[in-house]
Short mmCIF file of C-alpha atoms in Angstrom, two decimals:
data_model
loop_
_atom_site.label_atom_id
_atom_site.label_comp_id
_atom_site.label_asym_id
_atom_site.label_seq_id
_atom_site.Cartn_x
_atom_site.Cartn_y
_atom_site.Cartn_z
CA MET A 1095 -40.56 30.57 -12.87
CA SER A 1096 -39.42 33.88 -11.62
CA ILE A 1097 -40.66 36.99 -13.32
CA ASP A 1098 -38.05 39.50 -14.25
CA LEU A 1099 -38.41 42.70 -12.32
CA LEU A 1100 -37.75 44.69 -15.47
CA GLU A 1101 -40.69 43.14 -17.25
CA GLY A 1102 -43.22 45.73 -18.30
CA THR A 1103 -40.86 48.62 -17.74
CA PRO A 1104 -39.11 50.51 -20.53
CA ALA A 1105 -35.88 48.70 -19.60
CA ALA A 1106 -37.34 45.33 -20.52
CA PRO A 1107 -36.23 44.01 -23.89
CA PRO A 1108 -39.04 44.12 -26.47
CA ARG A 1109 -39.29 40.37 -26.71
CA ASP A 1110 -42.96 40.29 -27.56
CA ASN A 1111 -42.98 36.65 -26.61
CA GLY A 1112 -46.28 36.84 -24.85
CA GLU A 1113 -45.18 33.95 -22.70
CA LEU A 1114 -42.32 32.97 -20.47
CA VAL A 1115 -39.61 30.99 -22.18
CA PHE A 1116 -39.82 28.23 -19.55
CA SER A 1117 -42.92 27.64 -17.51
CA GLU A 1118 -41.20 25.54 -14.81
CA PRO A 1119 -37.64 25.59 -13.46
CA TRP A 1120 -36.91 21.97 -14.43
CA GLN A 1121 -37.59 22.86 -18.08
CA ALA A 1122 -34.91 25.51 -17.98
CA ARG A 1123 -32.47 23.07 -16.34
CA ALA A 1124 -33.18 20.41 -18.98
CA PHE A 1125 -32.67 22.95 -21.74
CA GLY A 1126 -29.48 24.39 -20.24
CA LEU A 1127 -28.06 20.96 -19.52
CA ALA A 1128 -28.54 19.79 -23.11
CA ALA A 1129 -26.97 23.01 -24.42
CA ASP A 1130 -24.03 22.58 -22.06
CA LEU A 1131 -23.38 19.01 -23.13
CA VAL A 1132 -23.41 20.14 -26.76
CA GLU A 1133 -21.04 22.96 -25.92
CA GLY A 1134 -18.76 20.46 -24.19
CA ASP A 1135 -18.78 18.24 -27.33
CA HIS A 1136 -20.41 15.32 -25.49
CA PHE A 1137 -22.96 15.07 -28.28
CA THR A 1138 -24.12 17.24 -31.17
CA TRP A 1139 -27.37 19.10 -31.67
CA ASP A 1140 -28.04 16.83 -34.63
CA GLU A 1141 -27.78 13.74 -32.43
CA PHE A 1142 -29.94 15.39 -29.82
CA ARG A 1143 -32.49 16.32 -32.45
CA GLU A 1144 -32.79 12.70 -33.58
CA HIS A 1145 -33.60 11.68 -30.01
CA LEU A 1146 -36.04 14.57 -29.70
CA ILE A 1147 -37.86 13.58 -32.89
CA GLU A 1148 -38.17 10.02 -31.54
CA ALA A 1149 -39.41 11.20 -28.17
CA ILE A 1150 -41.96 13.52 -29.77
CA ALA A 1151 -43.15 10.79 -32.13
CA ALA A 1152 -43.47 8.35 -29.22
CA ALA A 1153 -45.39 10.89 -27.13
CA GLY A 1154 -47.91 11.22 -29.94
CA THR A 1155 -48.48 7.46 -30.10
CA PRO A 1156 -51.07 6.15 -27.68
CA VAL A 1157 -49.83 3.23 -25.62
CA ASP A 1158 -52.18 0.54 -24.45
CA ASP A 1159 -50.63 -0.45 -21.16
CA GLY A 1160 -53.52 0.38 -18.92
CA GLU A 1161 -51.99 3.64 -17.78
CA ALA A 1162 -53.64 6.95 -18.48
CA PRO A 1163 -51.69 8.71 -21.23
CA GLU A 1164 -49.78 11.76 -20.10
CA PRO A 1165 -50.84 14.99 -21.72
CA TRP A 1166 -48.57 16.21 -24.48
CA ASP A 1167 -45.65 18.07 -22.97
CA TYR A 1168 -42.79 19.34 -25.06
CA TYR A 1169 -40.19 19.56 -22.31
CA ARG A 1170 -40.95 16.04 -21.11
CA CYS A 1171 -39.98 14.94 -24.61
CA TRP A 1172 -36.91 17.15 -24.36
CA LEU A 1173 -35.93 15.45 -21.09
CA THR A 1174 -36.45 11.98 -22.55
CA ALA A 1175 -34.24 12.97 -25.50
CA LEU A 1176 -31.60 14.25 -23.09
CA GLU A 1177 -31.63 10.98 -21.14
CA CYS A 1178 -31.33 9.04 -24.41
CA ALA A 1179 -28.46 11.19 -25.65
CA VAL A 1180 -26.63 10.81 -22.32
CA GLY A 1181 -27.18 7.05 -22.35
CA ASP A 1182 -26.31 6.69 -26.02
CA ARG A 1183 -22.94 8.32 -25.48
CA GLY A 1184 -22.35 6.36 -22.29
CA LEU A 1185 -21.94 9.54 -20.24
CA LEU A 1186 -23.89 8.01 -17.37
CA GLY A 1187 -25.25 4.54 -16.75
CA GLY A 1188 -28.99 4.25 -16.58
CA GLU A 1189 -28.73 2.62 -13.18
CA ALA A 1190 -26.74 5.46 -11.68
CA VAL A 1191 -29.37 7.93 -12.81
CA ALA A 1192 -32.24 5.78 -11.55
CA ASP A 1193 -30.50 5.27 -8.18
CA ARG A 1194 -29.89 8.95 -7.75
CA ALA A 1195 -33.48 9.81 -8.71
CA ALA A 1196 -34.75 7.26 -6.19
CA THR A 1197 -32.55 8.80 -3.49
CA TYR A 1198 -33.83 12.31 -4.26
CA ALA A 1199 -37.42 11.15 -4.36
CA SER A 1200 -37.13 9.65 -0.89
CA ARG A 1201 -35.93 12.86 0.75
CA PRO A 1202 -38.22 14.13 3.45
CA ALA A 1203 -40.49 16.93 2.26
CA GLY A 1204 -38.89 20.35 2.53
CA HIS A 1205 -35.39 18.92 2.77
CA ASP A 1206 -33.04 21.11 0.81
CA HIS A 1207 -29.56 19.70 1.00
CA MET B 1014 -34.39 36.28 -11.42
CA HIS B 1015 -35.52 35.76 -7.88
CA ASP B 1016 -32.88 33.24 -7.11
CA ASP B 1017 -31.15 33.70 -3.82
CA HIS B 1018 -28.61 31.05 -4.65
CA GLY B 1019 -25.85 32.34 -6.84
CA HIS B 1020 -25.78 29.26 -9.01
CA GLY B 1021 -29.46 29.42 -9.90
CA HIS B 1022 -29.99 25.78 -9.07
CA HIS B 1023 -33.44 24.74 -8.00
CA HIS B 1024 -32.70 24.36 -4.31
CA GLY B 1025 -35.27 26.28 -2.38
CA GLU B 1026 -37.66 26.48 -5.29
CA HIS B 1027 -38.99 23.00 -4.73
CA ASP B 1028 -40.45 21.08 -1.90
CA HIS B 1029 -38.08 18.23 -2.22
CA GLY B 1030 -39.48 14.84 -1.40
CA ARG B 1031 -42.83 15.60 -2.90
CA HIS B 1032 -41.82 14.49 -6.37
CA ALA B 1033 -41.67 10.87 -7.47
CA ALA B 1034 -38.46 9.47 -8.92
CA SER B 1035 -40.18 9.42 -12.31
CA SER B 1036 -41.12 13.11 -12.16
CA PRO B 1037 -39.26 15.44 -14.50
CA GLU B 1038 -38.12 17.57 -11.55
CA VAL B 1039 -36.26 14.66 -9.97
CA ARG B 1040 -35.00 13.18 -13.24
CA VAL B 1041 -33.44 16.48 -14.29
CA GLU B 1042 -31.91 17.04 -10.89
CA ALA B 1043 -30.38 13.56 -10.83
CA LEU B 1044 -28.98 13.96 -14.35
CA GLU B 1045 -27.57 17.40 -13.71
CA ASP B 1046 -25.96 16.51 -10.38
CA LEU B 1047 -24.35 13.35 -11.73
CA LEU B 1048 -23.05 15.10 -14.85
CA VAL B 1049 -21.67 17.97 -12.80
CA GLU B 1050 -20.04 15.62 -10.27
CA ARG B 1051 -18.29 13.83 -13.11
CA GLY B 1052 -17.11 17.06 -14.65
CA LEU B 1053 -19.19 16.58 -17.80
CA ALA B 1054 -21.43 19.60 -17.24
CA ASP B 1055 -20.87 22.93 -15.55
CA ARG B 1056 -23.52 24.47 -13.34
CA GLU B 1057 -22.46 28.06 -14.00
CA ARG B 1058 -22.42 27.60 -17.76
CA ILE B 1059 -25.91 26.08 -17.57
CA ASP B 1060 -27.08 29.09 -15.53
CA ALA B 1061 -25.55 31.46 -18.06
CA THR B 1062 -27.23 29.69 -20.99
CA ILE B 1063 -30.63 29.81 -19.32
CA GLN B 1064 -30.11 33.46 -18.44
CA ARG B 1065 -29.20 34.24 -22.04
CA PHE B 1066 -32.28 32.58 -23.48
CA GLU B 1067 -34.59 34.07 -20.89
CA HIS B 1068 -33.31 37.61 -21.18
CA ASP B 1069 -30.88 38.36 -23.97
CA ILE B 1070 -31.95 36.34 -27.00
CA GLY B 1071 -35.37 36.91 -28.43
CA PRO B 1072 -37.40 38.21 -31.34
CA MET B 1073 -35.91 41.69 -30.98
CA ILE B 1074 -32.79 40.40 -32.71
CA GLY B 1075 -34.75 39.21 -35.74
CA ALA B 1076 -36.84 42.37 -35.65
CA ARG B 1077 -33.72 44.49 -35.96
CA LEU B 1078 -32.57 42.43 -38.93
CA VAL B 1079 -35.96 42.82 -40.64
CA ALA B 1080 -36.00 46.56 -40.02
CA GLU B 1081 -32.50 46.93 -41.47
CA ALA B 1082 -33.54 44.98 -44.55
CA TRP B 1083 -36.58 47.22 -44.98
CA ALA B 1084 -34.41 50.29 -44.79
CA ASP B 1085 -31.62 49.09 -47.07
CA ALA B 1086 -32.38 47.40 -50.41
CA GLY B 1087 -28.81 46.13 -50.75
CA LEU B 1088 -28.96 44.45 -47.37
CA ARG B 1089 -32.34 42.99 -48.23
CA ARG B 1090 -30.89 41.39 -51.37
CA ARG B 1091 -27.98 39.92 -49.42
CA LEU B 1092 -30.28 38.70 -46.68
CA LEU B 1093 -32.41 36.81 -49.18
CA THR B 1094 -29.45 35.24 -50.95
CA ASP B 1095 -26.94 34.71 -48.14
CA ALA B 1096 -28.49 35.26 -44.73
CA ASP B 1097 -25.63 33.50 -42.97
CA ALA B 1098 -23.16 36.14 -44.18
CA VAL B 1099 -25.39 39.01 -43.08
CA VAL B 1100 -25.95 37.43 -39.69
CA ALA B 1101 -22.22 36.84 -39.30
CA ASP B 1102 -21.49 40.47 -40.20
CA MET B 1103 -23.94 41.62 -37.55
CA ASP B 1104 -22.08 39.53 -35.00
CA ILE B 1105 -25.22 37.76 -33.83
CA ARG B 1106 -24.15 35.27 -31.21
CA GLY B 1107 -25.14 31.65 -31.53
CA ALA B 1108 -25.85 31.91 -35.23
CA GLU B 1109 -22.78 29.89 -36.15
CA ILE B 1110 -24.60 26.66 -35.43
CA GLU B 1111 -27.54 27.45 -37.66
CA HIS B 1112 -27.91 27.80 -41.40
CA ILE B 1113 -30.58 30.41 -41.89
CA GLU B 1114 -32.63 31.18 -44.96
CA VAL B 1115 -34.84 34.23 -45.16
CA LYS B 1116 -38.07 34.11 -47.18
CA ALA B 1117 -39.63 37.40 -48.20
CA ASN B 1118 -43.35 38.03 -48.23
CA GLU B 1119 -44.46 40.13 -51.15
CA PRO B 1120 -47.74 40.99 -52.79
CA GLY B 1121 -49.31 37.67 -53.75
CA VAL B 1122 -46.81 35.51 -51.82
CA HIS B 1123 -46.94 34.62 -48.15
CA ASN B 1124 -44.45 32.43 -46.31
CA VAL B 1125 -44.95 30.48 -43.10
CA VAL B 1126 -42.52 28.35 -41.11
CA VAL B 1127 -42.97 25.07 -39.26
CA CYS B 1128 -40.85 22.20 -38.02
CA THR B 1129 -42.96 19.13 -38.66
CA LEU B 1130 -40.74 16.66 -36.79
CA CYS B 1131 -39.71 18.57 -33.69
CA SER B 1132 -39.10 22.24 -33.00
CA CYS B 1133 -36.26 23.56 -35.18
CA TYR B 1134 -36.36 27.34 -35.10
CA PRO B 1135 -33.91 30.18 -35.69
CA TRP B 1136 -32.86 30.48 -32.04
CA ALA B 1137 -30.21 33.12 -32.61
CA LEU B 1138 -32.75 35.45 -34.24
CA LEU B 1139 -35.98 34.68 -32.40
CA GLY B 1140 -35.01 32.96 -29.14
CA LEU B 1141 -36.80 29.75 -28.22
CA PRO B 1142 -40.04 28.92 -30.02
CA PRO B 1143 -43.43 29.66 -28.51
CA ASN B 1144 -45.50 26.77 -27.20
CA TRP B 1145 -47.92 26.72 -30.08
CA TYR B 1146 -45.04 26.29 -32.55
CA LYS B 1147 -44.04 23.09 -30.74
CA SER B 1148 -47.56 21.72 -30.46
CA PRO B 1149 -48.54 18.60 -32.43
CA GLU B 1150 -51.56 20.47 -33.81
CA TYR B 1151 -49.59 23.27 -35.43
CA ARG B 1152 -46.86 20.95 -36.71
CA ALA B 1153 -49.36 18.66 -38.42
CA ARG B 1154 -52.04 21.08 -39.51
CA VAL B 1155 -50.05 23.98 -40.94
CA VAL B 1156 -48.80 21.64 -43.64
CA ARG B 1157 -52.17 20.06 -44.34
CA GLU B 1158 -54.40 23.12 -44.18
CA PRO B 1159 -52.21 26.20 -43.80
CA ARG B 1160 -54.89 28.67 -44.83
CA VAL B 1161 -57.28 27.40 -42.19
CA VAL B 1162 -54.62 27.43 -39.47
CA LEU B 1163 -53.52 30.96 -40.38
CA ALA B 1164 -57.12 32.18 -40.40
CA GLU B 1165 -57.62 30.66 -36.96
CA MET B 1166 -54.56 32.57 -35.81
CA GLY B 1167 -56.07 35.76 -37.11
CA LEU B 1168 -54.37 36.02 -40.50
CA ASP B 1169 -56.76 36.04 -43.43
CA LEU B 1170 -55.00 35.82 -46.78
CA GLU B 1171 -56.43 36.76 -50.14
CA ALA B 1172 -57.71 33.71 -52.02
CA ASP B 1173 -55.15 34.22 -54.79
CA THR B 1174 -52.17 34.65 -52.47
CA GLU B 1175 -49.68 31.87 -52.95
CA LEU B 1176 -48.87 30.25 -49.61
CA ARG B 1177 -45.44 28.71 -49.11
CA VAL B 1178 -44.87 26.49 -46.08
CA TRP B 1179 -41.22 25.97 -45.08
CA ASP B 1180 -40.37 22.89 -43.04
CA SER B 1181 -37.33 23.54 -40.85
CA SER B 1182 -34.67 20.95 -40.23
CA SER B 1183 -31.38 20.63 -38.46
CA GLU B 1184 -29.78 21.85 -41.69
CA THR B 1185 -31.93 24.88 -42.37
CA ARG B 1186 -33.86 27.30 -40.18
CA PHE B 1187 -36.18 29.82 -41.78
CA LEU B 1188 -37.08 33.40 -41.01
CA VAL B 1189 -39.88 35.24 -42.78
CA LEU B 1190 -39.18 38.77 -43.94
CA PRO B 1191 -42.58 40.41 -43.57
CA GLU B 1192 -43.79 43.16 -45.87
CA ARG B 1193 -43.00 46.65 -44.74
CA PRO B 1194 -46.21 48.39 -43.83
CA ALA B 1195 -47.34 51.50 -45.64
CA GLY B 1196 -46.99 54.79 -43.84
CA THR B 1197 -43.50 54.08 -42.51
CA GLU B 1198 -41.49 56.00 -45.12
CA GLY B 1199 -38.51 57.72 -43.60
CA TRP B 1200 -38.75 55.87 -40.29
CA SER B 1201 -35.55 55.02 -38.44
CA VAL B 1202 -34.47 51.39 -38.16
CA GLU B 1203 -35.16 51.53 -34.41
CA ARG B 1204 -38.69 52.70 -34.94
CA LEU B 1205 -39.32 50.15 -37.70
CA ALA B 1206 -37.98 47.33 -35.52
CA GLU B 1207 -40.60 48.07 -32.90
CA LEU B 1208 -43.31 47.15 -35.41
CA VAL B 1209 -41.91 43.71 -36.15
CA THR B 1210 -43.42 40.93 -34.06
CA ARG B 1211 -42.19 37.43 -33.47
CA ASP B 1212 -45.29 35.98 -35.14
CA SER B 1213 -44.73 38.03 -38.27
CA MET B 1214 -41.26 36.49 -38.61
CA ILE B 1215 -42.70 32.98 -38.31
CA GLY B 1216 -45.30 33.95 -40.89
CA VAL B 1217 -48.47 33.60 -38.86
CA ALA B 1218 -49.12 37.35 -38.71
CA ARG B 1219 -48.59 40.48 -40.74
CA VAL B 1220 -46.77 43.52 -39.55
CA THR B 1221 -49.63 45.90 -39.07
CA ASP B 1222 -49.13 49.41 -40.31
CA PRO B 1223 -49.00 52.26 -37.86
CA GLY B 1224 -52.46 53.35 -38.97
CA GLY B 1225 -53.70 50.10 -37.44
CA ARG B 1226 -54.98 48.53 -40.65
#
């Protein structure tokens, strides 16, 4: 995540956060996307919160499928909740999202557009 | 921001192709692009929201509110009985989606806030929550053994202090009104606000007095 140039200067707001709001760019995108869909009335924060609670509860439950459990990560739960909310409201089909993700994942390294 | 692209999208920040389809980077990108292509989301509005939460919304808004309440007994009373009205009067953006209750610390009573199920938090007053607030450990333990958790975070309470733990929900977000430190009589609201930390408004710290005690 980029560091604001004003940080540490008198012009910086006294946030006293002690940490960046988002530690990776995708976290900011997932947050902003959810907020935008709420703003556009595609779902409500309450609906989103229900999905988030489920995702967080599921992340805390060990699964015995032979795979190493992923470390707890709040924004991964947020992203799962976002995907559930989008699917629940039929905004996008799961297949369309999976196809697009597969396409992006197969881009050659360093390819930008 | 060091983003050379006006829209703040992640092009150029990633080595595309090095993330699996199941990685969060790729999943978010696929979701965002599809939603934007279908006109359901707007890239510039997303950028603006992120910008706002990274730079414009944060604990300084809550700190100002606390300082005003310290300086004005009438405002303090209103804040404790109808925080939504006070927040609306102060034209704090984003507060319309949240019902906020303010809980005052006083001698013998200490308040602390948690969201046991997820991460509900008074965004409009404090910005987005810190990582520890979202952690499973804090969410579970501050309810079970609040005194121990607070001590671990550096806040030792007197044995006879009553500890009240407030569990946030989508209906109600809580803000703690910390005690005004001694030695600040006659201070301006601006100067007072500089003393008020984020953690003191969640209830895991005190506002330390200017003498450093």
